[in-house]
CSV table of C-alpha atoms in Angstrom, one decimal:
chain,number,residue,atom,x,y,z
A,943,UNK,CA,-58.2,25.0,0.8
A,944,UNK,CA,-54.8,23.5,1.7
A,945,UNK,CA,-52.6,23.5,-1.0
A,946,UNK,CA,-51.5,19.8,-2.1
A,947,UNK,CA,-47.8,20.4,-2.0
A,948,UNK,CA,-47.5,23.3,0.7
A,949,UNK,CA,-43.5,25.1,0.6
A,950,UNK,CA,-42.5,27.9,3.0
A,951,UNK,CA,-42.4,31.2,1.4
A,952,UNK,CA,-44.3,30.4,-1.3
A,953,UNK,CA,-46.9,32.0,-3.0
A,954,UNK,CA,-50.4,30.5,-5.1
A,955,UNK,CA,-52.7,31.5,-7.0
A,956,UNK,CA,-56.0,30.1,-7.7
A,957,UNK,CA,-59.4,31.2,-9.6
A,958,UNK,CA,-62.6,29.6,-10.4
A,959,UNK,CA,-65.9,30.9,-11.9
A,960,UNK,CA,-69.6,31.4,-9.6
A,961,UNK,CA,-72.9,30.9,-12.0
A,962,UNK,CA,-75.2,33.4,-9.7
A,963,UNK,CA,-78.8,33.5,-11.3
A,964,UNK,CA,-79.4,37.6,-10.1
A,965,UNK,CA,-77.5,40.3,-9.5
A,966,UNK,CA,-77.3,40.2,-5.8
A,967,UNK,CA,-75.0,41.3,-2.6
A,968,UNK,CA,-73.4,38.2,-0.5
A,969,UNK,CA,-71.1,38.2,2.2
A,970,UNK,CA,-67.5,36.6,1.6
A,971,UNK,CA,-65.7,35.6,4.8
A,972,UNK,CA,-62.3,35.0,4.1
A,973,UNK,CA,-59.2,33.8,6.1
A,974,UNK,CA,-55.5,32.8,5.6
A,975,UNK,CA,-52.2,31.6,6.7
A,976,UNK,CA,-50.2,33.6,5.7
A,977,UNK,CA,-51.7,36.5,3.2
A,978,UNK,CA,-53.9,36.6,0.9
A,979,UNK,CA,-55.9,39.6,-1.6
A,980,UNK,CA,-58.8,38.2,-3.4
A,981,UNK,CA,-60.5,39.6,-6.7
A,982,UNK,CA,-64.0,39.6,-7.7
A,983,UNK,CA,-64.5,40.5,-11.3
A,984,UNK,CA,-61.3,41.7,-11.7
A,985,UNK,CA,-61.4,44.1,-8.6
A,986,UNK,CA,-59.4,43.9,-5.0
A,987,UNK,CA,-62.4,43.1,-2.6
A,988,UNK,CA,-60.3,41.5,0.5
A,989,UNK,CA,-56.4,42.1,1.3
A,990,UNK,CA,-54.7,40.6,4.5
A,991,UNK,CA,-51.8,42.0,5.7
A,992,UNK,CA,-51.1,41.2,8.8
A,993,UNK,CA,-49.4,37.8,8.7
A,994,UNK,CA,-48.9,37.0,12.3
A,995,UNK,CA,-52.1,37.1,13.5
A,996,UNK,CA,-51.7,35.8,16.6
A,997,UNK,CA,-54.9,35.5,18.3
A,998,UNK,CA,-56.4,34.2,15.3
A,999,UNK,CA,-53.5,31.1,14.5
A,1000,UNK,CA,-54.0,30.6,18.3
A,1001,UNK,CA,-57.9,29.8,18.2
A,1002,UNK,CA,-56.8,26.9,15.4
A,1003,UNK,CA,-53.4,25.7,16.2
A,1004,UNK,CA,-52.7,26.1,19.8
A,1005,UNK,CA,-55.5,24.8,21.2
A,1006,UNK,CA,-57.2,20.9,21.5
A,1007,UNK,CA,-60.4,21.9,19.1
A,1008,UNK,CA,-61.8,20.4,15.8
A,1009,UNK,CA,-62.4,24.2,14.1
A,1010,UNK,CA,-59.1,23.3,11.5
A,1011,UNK,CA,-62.3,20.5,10.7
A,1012,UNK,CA,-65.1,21.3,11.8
A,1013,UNK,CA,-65.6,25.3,11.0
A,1014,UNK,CA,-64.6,27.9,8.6
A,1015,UNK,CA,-61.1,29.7,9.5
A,1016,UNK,CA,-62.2,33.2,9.2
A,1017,UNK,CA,-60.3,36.2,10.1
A,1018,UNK,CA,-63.0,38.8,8.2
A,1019,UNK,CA,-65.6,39.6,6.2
A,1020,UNK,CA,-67.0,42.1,3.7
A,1021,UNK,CA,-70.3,42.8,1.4
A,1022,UNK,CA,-69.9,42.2,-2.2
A,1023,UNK,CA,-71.7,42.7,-5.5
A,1024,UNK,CA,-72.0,39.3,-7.3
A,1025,UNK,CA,-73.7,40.1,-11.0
A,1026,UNK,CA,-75.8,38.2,-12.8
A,1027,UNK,CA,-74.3,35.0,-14.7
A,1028,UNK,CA,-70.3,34.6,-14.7
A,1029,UNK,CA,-68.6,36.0,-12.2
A,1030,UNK,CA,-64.6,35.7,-11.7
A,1031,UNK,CA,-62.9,34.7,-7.8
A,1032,UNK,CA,-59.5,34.8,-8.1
A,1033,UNK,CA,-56.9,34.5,-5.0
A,1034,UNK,CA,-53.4,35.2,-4.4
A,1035,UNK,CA,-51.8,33.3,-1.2
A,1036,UNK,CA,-48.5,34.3,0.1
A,1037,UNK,CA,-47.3,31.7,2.2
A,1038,UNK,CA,-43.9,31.9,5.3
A,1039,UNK,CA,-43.2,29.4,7.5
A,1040,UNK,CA,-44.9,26.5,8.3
A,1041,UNK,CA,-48.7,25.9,7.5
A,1042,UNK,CA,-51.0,27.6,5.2
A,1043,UNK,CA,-54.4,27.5,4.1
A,1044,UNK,CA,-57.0,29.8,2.6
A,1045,UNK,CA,-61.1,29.7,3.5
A,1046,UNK,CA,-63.4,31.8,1.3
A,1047,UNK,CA,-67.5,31.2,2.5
A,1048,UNK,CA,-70.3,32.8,0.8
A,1049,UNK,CA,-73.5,33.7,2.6
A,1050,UNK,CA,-76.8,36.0,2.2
């Protein structure tokens, strides 16, 4: 996600809804330019922190690839409990200078 009208030191929010048909455990691998804390069902389940990350803006931006296009820009991962029916995502993204974007992937 890149927001439409990015600003420097900015902040968004955004939220959406996940239909799952069984109470199950995924994997959500998130990443962001700058910061970001994401909720699941109303609870903290991933907070950055470290908004210079280096190494990881250098894998992106500093070298001649296609992973900005081609991959998902993750920077971590954890386990989650995703209930059966309705569940809540909701993201905060704290942007500084220059670019930003946030990647959330779900897998088994």
């Amino acid at each position: 996600l890149i927001p439409p009208v990015p600003a420097e030191d900015a902040v968004y929010y955004g939220y959406t809804e996940l239909m799952i048909d069984a109470d199950q455990d995924l994997t959500i691998w998130v990443g962001a330019d700058d910061d970001a804390q994401l909720w699941l069902n109303d609870r903290l389940v991933w907070k950055g922190g470290d908004v210079a990350k280096d190494s990881f803006f250098g894998q992106f931006y500093l070298t001649k690839n296609t992973y900005v296009r081609d991959y998902n820009l993750s920077e971590g991962k954890r386990t989650v409990h995703f209930r059966k029916g309705r569940n809540k995502l909701f993201f905060k993204l704290s942007n500084g200078p220059t670019r930003l974007f946030f990647s959330l992937v779900l897998t088994n």
